[in-house]
PDB file of N, CA and C in Angstrom:
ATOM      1  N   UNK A 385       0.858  -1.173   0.000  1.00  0.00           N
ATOM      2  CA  UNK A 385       0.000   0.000   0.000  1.00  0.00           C
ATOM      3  C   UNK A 385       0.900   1.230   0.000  1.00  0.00           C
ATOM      4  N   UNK A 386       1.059   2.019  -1.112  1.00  0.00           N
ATOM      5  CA  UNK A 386       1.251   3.456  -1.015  1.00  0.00           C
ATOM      6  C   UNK A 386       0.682   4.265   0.408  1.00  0.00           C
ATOM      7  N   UNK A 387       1.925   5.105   1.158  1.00  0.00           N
ATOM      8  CA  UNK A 387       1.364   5.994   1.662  1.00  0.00           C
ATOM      9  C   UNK A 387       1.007   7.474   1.533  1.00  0.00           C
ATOM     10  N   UNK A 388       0.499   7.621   0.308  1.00  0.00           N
ATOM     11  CA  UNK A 388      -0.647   8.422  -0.412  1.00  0.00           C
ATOM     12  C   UNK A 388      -1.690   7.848   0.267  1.00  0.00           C
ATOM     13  N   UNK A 389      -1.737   6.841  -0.394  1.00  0.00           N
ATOM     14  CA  UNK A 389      -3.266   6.123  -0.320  1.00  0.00           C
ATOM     15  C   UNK A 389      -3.527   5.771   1.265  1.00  0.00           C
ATOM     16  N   UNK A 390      -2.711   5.206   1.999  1.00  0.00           N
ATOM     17  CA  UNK A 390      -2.879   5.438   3.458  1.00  0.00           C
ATOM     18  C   UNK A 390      -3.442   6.597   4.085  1.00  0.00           C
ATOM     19  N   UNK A 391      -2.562   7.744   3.805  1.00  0.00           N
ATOM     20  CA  UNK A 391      -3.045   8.745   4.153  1.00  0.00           C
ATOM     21  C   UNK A 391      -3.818   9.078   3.721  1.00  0.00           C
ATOM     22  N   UNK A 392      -4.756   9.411   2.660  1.00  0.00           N
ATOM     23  CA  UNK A 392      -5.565   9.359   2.519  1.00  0.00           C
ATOM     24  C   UNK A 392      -7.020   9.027   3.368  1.00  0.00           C
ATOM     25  N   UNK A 393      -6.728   7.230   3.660  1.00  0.00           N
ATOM     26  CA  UNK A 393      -8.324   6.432   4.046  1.00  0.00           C
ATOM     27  C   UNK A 393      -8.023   7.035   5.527  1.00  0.00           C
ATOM     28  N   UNK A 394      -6.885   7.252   6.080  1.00  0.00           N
ATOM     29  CA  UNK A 394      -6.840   7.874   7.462  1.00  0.00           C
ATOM     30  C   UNK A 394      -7.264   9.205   7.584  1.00  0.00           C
ATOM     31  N   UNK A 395      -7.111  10.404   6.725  1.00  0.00           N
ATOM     32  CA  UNK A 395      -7.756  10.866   6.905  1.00  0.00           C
ATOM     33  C   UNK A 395      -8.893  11.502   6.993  1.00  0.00           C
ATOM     34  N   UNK A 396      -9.449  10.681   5.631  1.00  0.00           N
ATOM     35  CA  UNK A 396     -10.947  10.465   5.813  1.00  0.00           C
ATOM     36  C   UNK A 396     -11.814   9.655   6.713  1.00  0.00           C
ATOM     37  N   UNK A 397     -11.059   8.545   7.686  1.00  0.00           N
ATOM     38  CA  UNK A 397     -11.875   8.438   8.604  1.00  0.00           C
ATOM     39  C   UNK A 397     -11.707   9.409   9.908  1.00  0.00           C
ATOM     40  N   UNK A 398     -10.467   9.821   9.534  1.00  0.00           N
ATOM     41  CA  UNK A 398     -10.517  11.288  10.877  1.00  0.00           C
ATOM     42  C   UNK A 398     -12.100  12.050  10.794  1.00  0.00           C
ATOM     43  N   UNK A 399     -11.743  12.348   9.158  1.00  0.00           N
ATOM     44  CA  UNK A 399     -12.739  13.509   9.192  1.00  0.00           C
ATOM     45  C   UNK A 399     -14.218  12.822   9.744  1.00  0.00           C
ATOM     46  N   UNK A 400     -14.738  11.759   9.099  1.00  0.00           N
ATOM     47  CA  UNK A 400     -16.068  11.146   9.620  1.00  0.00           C
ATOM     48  C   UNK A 400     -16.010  10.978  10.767  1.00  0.00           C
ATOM     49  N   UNK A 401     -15.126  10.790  11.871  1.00  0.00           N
ATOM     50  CA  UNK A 401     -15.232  10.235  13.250  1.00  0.00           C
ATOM     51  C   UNK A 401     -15.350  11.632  13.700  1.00  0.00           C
ATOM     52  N   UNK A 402     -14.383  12.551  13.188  1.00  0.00           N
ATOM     53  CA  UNK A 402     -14.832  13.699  13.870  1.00  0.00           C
ATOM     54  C   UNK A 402     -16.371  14.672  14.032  1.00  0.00           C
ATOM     55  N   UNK A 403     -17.003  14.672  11.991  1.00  0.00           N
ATOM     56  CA  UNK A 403     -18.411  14.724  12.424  1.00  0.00           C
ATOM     57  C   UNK A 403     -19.277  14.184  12.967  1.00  0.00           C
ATOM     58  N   UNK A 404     -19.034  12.729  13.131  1.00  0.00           N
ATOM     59  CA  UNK A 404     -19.527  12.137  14.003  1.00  0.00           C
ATOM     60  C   UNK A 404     -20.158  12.438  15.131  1.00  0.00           C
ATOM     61  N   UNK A 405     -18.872  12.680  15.681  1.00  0.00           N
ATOM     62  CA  UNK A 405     -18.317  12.779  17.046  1.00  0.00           C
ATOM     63  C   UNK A 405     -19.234  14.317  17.686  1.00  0.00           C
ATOM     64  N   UNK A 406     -18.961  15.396  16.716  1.00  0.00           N
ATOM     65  CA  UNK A 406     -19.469  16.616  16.966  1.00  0.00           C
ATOM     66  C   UNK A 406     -20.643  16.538  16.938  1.00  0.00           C
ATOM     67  N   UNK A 407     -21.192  15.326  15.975  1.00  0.00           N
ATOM     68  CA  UNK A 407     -22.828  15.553  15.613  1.00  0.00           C
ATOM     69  C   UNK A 407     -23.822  15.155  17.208  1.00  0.00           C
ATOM     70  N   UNK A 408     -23.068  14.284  17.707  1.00  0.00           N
ATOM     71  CA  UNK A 408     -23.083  13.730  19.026  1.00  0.00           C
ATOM     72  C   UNK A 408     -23.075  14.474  20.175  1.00  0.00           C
ATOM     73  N   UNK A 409     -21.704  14.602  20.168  1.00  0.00           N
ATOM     74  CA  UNK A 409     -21.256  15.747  21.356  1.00  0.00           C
ATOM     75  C   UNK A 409     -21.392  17.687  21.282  1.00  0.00           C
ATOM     76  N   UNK A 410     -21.847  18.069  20.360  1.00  0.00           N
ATOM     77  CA  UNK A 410     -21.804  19.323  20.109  1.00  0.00           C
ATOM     78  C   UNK A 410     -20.823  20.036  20.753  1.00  0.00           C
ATOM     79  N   UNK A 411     -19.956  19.750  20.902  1.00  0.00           N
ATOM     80  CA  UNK A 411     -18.956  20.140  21.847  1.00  0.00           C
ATOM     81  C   UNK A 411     -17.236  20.182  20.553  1.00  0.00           C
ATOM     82  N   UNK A 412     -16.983  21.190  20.087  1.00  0.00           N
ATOM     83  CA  UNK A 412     -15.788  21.619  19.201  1.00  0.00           C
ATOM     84  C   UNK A 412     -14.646  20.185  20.063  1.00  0.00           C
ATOM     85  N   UNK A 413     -14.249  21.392  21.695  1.00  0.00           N
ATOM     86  CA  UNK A 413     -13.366  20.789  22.549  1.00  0.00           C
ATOM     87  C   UNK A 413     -13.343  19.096  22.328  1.00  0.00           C
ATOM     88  N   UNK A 414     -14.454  18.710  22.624  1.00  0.00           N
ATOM     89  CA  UNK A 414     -14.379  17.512  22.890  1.00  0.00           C
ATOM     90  C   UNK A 414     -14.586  16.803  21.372  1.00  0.00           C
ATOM     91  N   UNK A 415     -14.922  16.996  20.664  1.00  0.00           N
ATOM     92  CA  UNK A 415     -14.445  16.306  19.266  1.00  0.00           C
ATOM     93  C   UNK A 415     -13.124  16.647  19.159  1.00  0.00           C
ATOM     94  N   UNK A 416     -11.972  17.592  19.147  1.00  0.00           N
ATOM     95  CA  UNK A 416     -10.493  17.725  18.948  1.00  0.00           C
ATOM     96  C   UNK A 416     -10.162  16.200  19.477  1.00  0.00           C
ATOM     97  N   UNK A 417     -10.377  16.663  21.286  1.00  0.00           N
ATOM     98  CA  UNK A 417      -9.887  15.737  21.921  1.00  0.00           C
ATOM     99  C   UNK A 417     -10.219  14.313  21.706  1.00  0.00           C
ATOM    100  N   UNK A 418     -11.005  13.641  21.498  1.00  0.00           N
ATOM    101  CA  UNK A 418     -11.481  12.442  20.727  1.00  0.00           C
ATOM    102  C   UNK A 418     -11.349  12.068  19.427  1.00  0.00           C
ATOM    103  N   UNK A 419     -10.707  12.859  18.845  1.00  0.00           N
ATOM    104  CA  UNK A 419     -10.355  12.428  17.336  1.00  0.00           C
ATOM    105  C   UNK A 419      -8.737  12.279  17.226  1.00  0.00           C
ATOM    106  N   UNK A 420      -8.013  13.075  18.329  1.00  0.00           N
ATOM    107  CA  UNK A 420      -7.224  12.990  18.775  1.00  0.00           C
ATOM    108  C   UNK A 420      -6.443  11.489  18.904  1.00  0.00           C
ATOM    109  N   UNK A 421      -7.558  10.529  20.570  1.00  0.00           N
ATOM    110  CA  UNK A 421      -7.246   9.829  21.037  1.00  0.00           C
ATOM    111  C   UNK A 421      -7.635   8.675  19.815  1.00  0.00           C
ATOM    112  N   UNK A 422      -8.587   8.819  19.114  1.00  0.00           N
ATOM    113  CA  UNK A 422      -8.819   7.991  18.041  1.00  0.00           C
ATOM    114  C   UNK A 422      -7.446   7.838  17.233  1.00  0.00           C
ATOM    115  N   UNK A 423      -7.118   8.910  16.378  1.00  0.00           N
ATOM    116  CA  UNK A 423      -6.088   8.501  16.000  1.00  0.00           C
ATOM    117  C   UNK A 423      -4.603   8.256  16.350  1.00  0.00           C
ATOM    118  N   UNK A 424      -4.615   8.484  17.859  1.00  0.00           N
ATOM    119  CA  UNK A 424      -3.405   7.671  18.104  1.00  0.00           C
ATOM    120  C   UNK A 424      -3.463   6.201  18.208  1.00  0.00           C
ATOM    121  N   UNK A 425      -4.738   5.504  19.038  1.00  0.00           N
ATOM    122  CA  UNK A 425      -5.467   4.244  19.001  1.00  0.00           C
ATOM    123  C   UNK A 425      -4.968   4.036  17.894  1.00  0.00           C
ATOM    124  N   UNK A 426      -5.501   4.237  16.537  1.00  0.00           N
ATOM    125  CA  UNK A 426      -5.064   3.474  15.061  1.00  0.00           C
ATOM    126  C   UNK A 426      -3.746   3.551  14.690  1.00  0.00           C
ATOM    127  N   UNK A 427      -3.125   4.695  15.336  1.00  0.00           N
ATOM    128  CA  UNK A 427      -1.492   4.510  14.738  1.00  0.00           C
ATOM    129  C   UNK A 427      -0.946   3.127  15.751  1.00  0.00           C
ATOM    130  N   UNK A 428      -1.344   2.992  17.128  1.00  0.00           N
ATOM    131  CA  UNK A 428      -1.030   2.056  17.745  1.00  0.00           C
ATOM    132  C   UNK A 428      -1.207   0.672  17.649  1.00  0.00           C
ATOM    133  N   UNK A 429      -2.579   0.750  17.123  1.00  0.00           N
ATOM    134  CA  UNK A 429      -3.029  -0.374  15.978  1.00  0.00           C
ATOM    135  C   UNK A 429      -2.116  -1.214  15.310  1.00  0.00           C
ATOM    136  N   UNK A 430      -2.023   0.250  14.371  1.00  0.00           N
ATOM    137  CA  UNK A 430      -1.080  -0.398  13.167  1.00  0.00           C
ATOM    138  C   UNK A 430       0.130  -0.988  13.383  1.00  0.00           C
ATOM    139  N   UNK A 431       0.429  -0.131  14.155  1.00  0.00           N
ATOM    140  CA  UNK A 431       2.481  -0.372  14.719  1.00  0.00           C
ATOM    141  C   UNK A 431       2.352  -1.943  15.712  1.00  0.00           C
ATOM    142  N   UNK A 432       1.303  -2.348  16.459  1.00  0.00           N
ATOM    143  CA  UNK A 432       1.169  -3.528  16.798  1.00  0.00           C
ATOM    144  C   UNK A 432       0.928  -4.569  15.557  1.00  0.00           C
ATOM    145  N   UNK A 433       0.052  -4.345  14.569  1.00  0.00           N
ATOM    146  CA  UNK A 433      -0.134  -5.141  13.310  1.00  0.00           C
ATOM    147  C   UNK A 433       1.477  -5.865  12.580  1.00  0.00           C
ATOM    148  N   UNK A 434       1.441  -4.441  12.635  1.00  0.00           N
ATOM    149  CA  UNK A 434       3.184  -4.597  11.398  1.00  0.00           C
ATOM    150  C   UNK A 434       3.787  -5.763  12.245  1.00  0.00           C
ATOM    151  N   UNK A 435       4.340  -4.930  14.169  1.00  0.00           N
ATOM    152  CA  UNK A 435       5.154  -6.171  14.666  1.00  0.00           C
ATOM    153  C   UNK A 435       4.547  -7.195  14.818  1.00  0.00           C
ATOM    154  N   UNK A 436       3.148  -7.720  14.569  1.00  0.00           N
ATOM    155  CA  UNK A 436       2.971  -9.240  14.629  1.00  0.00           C
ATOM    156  C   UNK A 436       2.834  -9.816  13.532  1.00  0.00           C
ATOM    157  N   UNK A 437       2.884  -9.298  12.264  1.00  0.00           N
ATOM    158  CA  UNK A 437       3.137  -9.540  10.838  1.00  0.00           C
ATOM    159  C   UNK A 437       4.827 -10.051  10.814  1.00  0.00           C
ATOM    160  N   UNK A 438       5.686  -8.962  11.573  1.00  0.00           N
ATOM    161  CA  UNK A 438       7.200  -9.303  11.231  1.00  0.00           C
ATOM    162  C   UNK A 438       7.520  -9.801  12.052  1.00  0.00           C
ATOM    163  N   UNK A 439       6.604 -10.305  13.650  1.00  0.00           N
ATOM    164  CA  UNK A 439       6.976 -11.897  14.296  1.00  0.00           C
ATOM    165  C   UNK A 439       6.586 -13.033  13.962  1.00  0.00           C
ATOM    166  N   UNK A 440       5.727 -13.048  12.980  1.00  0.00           N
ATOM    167  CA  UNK A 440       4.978 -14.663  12.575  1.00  0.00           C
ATOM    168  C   UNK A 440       5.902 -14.838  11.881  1.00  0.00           C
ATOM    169  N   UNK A 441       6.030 -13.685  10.891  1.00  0.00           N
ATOM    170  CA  UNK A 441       7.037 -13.767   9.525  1.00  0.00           C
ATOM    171  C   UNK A 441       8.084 -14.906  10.243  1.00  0.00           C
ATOM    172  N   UNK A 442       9.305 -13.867  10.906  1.00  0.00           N
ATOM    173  CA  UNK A 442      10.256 -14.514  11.750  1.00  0.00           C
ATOM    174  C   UNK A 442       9.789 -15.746  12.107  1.00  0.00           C
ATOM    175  N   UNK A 443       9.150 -16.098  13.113  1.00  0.00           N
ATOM    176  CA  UNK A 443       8.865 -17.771  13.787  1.00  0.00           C
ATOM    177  C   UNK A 443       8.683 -18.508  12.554  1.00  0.00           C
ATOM    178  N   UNK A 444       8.045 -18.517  11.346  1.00  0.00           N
ATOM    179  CA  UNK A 444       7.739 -19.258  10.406  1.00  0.00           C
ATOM    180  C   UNK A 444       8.800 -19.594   9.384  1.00  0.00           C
ATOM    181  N   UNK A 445       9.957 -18.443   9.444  1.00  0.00           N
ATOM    182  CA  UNK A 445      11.320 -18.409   8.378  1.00  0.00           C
ATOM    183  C   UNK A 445      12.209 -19.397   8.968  1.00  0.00           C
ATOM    184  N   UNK A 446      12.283 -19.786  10.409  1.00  0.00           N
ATOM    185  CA  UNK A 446      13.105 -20.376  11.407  1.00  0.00           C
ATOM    186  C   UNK A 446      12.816 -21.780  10.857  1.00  0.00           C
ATOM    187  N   UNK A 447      11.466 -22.110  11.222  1.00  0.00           N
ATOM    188  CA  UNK A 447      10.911 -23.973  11.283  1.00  0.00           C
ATOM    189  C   UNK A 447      11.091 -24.248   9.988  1.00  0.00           C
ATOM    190  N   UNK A 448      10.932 -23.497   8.346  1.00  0.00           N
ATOM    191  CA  UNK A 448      10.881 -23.595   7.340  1.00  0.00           C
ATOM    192  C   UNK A 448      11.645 -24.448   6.519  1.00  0.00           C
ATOM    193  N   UNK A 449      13.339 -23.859   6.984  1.00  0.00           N
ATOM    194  CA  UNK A 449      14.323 -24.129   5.880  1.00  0.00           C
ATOM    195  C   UNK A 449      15.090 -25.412   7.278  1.00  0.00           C
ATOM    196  N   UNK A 450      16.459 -25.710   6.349  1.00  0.00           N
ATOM    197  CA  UNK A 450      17.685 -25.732   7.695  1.00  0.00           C
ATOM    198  C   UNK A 450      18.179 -24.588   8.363  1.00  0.00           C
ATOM    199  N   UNK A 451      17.723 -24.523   9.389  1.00  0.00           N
ATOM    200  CA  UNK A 451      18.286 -23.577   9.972  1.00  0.00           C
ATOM    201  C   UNK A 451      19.582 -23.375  10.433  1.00  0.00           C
ATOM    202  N   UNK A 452      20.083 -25.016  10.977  1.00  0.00           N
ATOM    203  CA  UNK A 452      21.802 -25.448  11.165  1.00  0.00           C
ATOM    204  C   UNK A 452      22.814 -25.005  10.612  1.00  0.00           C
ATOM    205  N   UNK A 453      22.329 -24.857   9.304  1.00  0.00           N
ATOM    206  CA  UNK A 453      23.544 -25.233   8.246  1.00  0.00           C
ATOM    207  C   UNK A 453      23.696 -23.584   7.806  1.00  0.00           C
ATOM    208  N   UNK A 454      24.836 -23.166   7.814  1.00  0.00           N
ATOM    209  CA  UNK A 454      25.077 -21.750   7.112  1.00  0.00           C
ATOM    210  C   UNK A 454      25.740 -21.896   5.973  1.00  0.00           C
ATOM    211  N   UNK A 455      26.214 -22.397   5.310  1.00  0.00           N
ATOM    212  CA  UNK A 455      26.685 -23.117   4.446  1.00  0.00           C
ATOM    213  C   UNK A 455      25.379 -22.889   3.552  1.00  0.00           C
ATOM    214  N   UNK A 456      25.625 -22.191   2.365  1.00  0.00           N
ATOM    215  CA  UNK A 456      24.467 -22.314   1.282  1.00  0.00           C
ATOM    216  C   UNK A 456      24.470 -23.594   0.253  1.00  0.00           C
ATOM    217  N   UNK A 457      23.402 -23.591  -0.349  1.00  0.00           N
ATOM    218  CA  UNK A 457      22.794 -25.220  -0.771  1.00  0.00           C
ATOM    219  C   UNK A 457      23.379 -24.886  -2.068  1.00  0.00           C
ATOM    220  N   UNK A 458      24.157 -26.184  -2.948  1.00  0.00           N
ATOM    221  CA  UNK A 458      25.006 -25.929  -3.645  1.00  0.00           C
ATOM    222  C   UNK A 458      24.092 -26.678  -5.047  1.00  0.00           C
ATOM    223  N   UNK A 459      24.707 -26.157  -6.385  1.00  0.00           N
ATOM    224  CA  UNK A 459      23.909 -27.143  -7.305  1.00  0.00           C
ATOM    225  C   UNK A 459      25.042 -28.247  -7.660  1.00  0.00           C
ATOM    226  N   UNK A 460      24.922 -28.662  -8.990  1.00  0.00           N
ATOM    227  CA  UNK A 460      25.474 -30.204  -9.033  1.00  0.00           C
ATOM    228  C   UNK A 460      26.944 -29.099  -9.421  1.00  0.00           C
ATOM    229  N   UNK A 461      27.225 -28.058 -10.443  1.00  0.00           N
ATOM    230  CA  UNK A 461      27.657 -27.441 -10.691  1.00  0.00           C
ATOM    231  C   UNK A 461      28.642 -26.820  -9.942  1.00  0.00           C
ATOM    232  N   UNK A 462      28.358 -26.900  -8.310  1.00  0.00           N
ATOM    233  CA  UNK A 462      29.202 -26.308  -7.108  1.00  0.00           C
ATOM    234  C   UNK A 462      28.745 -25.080  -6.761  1.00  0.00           C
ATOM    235  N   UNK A 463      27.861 -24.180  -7.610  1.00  0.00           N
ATOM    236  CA  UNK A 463      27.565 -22.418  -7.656  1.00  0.00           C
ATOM    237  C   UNK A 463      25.997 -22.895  -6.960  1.00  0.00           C
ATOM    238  N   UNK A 464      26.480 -21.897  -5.810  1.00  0.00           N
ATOM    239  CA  UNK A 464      25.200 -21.375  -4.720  1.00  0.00           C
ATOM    240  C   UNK A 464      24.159 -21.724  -5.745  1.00  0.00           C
ATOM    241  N   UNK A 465      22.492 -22.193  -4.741  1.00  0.00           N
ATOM    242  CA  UNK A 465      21.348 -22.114  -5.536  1.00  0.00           C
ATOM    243  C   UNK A 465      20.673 -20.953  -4.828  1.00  0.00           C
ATOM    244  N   UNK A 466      19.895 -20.007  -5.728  1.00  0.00           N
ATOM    245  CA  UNK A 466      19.515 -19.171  -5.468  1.00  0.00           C
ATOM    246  C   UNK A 466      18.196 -19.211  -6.906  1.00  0.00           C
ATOM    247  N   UNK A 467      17.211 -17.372  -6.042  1.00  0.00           N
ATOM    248  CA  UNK A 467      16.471 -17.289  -6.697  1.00  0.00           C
ATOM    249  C   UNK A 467      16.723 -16.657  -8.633  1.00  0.00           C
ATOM    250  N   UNK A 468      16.193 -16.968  -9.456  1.00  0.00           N
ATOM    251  CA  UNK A 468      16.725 -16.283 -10.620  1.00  0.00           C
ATOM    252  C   UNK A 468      16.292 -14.570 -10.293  1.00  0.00           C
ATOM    253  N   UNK A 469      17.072 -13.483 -10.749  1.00  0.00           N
ATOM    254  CA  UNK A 469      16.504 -12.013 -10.514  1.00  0.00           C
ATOM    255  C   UNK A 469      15.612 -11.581 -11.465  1.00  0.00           C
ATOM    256  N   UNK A 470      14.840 -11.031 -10.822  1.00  0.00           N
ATOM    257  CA  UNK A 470      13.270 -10.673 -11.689  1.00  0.00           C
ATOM    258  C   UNK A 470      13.352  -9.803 -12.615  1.00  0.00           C
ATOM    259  N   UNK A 471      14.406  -9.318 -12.403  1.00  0.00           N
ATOM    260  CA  UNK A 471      14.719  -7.686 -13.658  1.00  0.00           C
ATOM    261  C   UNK A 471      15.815  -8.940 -14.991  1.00  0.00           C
ATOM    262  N   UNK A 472      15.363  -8.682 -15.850  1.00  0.00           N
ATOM    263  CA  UNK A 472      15.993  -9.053 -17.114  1.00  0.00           C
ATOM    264  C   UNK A 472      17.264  -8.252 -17.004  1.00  0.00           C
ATOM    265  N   UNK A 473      18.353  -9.163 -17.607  1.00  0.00           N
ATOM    266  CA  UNK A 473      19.701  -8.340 -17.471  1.00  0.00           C
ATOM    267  C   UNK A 473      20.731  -8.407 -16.543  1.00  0.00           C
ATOM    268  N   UNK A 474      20.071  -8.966 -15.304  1.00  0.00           N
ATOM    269  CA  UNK A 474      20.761  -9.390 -13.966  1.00  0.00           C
ATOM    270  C   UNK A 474      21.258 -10.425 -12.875  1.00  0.00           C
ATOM    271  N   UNK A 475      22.622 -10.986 -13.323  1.00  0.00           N
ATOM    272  CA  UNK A 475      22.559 -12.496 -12.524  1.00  0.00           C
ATOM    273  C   UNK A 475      21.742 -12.344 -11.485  1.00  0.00           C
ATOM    274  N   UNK A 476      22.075 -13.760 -11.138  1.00  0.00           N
ATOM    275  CA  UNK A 476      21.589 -14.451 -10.054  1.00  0.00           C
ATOM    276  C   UNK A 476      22.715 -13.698  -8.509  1.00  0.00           C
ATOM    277  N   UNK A 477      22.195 -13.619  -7.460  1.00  0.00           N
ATOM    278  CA  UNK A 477      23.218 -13.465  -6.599  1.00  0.00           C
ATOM    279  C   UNK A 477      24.484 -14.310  -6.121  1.00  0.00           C
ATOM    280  N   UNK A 478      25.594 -13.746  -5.797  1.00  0.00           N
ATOM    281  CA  UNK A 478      26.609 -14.782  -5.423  1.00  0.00           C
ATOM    282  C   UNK A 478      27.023 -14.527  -4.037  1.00  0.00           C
ATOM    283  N   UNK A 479      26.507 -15.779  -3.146  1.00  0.00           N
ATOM    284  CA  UNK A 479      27.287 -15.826  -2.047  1.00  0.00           C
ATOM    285  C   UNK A 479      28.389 -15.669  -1.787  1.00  0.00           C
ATOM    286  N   UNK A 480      28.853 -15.401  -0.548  1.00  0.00           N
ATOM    287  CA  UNK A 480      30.213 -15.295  -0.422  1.00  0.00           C
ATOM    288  C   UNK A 480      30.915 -16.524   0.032  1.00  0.00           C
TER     289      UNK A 480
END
């Protein structure tokens, strides 16, 4: 996701929570302050999301492969196996 486009849907739900909020509370003060705590809630959200996205990630990369062996997986050839590179024009990577 572009953060254009993030910013964006965030701040269009600012803006709705905030009329919301005013349509409710008639109160300026207290819509600031509640749209406020709203959007820190969702930034906190998110920043919890990401790190349990990039801890499953992690726990799942571990059980996956060999993890033992640092030693990269060789072909019949002797040269590292690796992924081919997606851009035309560009080996493959070489271990060290």
């Amino acid at each position: 996701m572009s953060f254009l486009l993030f910013l964006r849907g965030f701040a269009i739900a600012m803006i709705v929570f905030a009329i919301a909020n005013y349509a409710i509370t008639q109160s300026v003060w207290t819509t600031v302050v509640n749209t406020v705590i709203c959007a820190v809630l969702i930034q906190v959200g998110y920043f919890v999301a990401v790190l349990f996205m990039v801890w499953r990630h992690g726990a799942s990369g571990k059980h996956a492969g060999n993890a033992s062996s640092d030693e990269p997986a060789l072909t019949e050839g002797g040269k590292p196996k690796g992924k081919a590179s997606p851009l035309s024009g560009v080996g493959r990577s070489r271990l060290p």
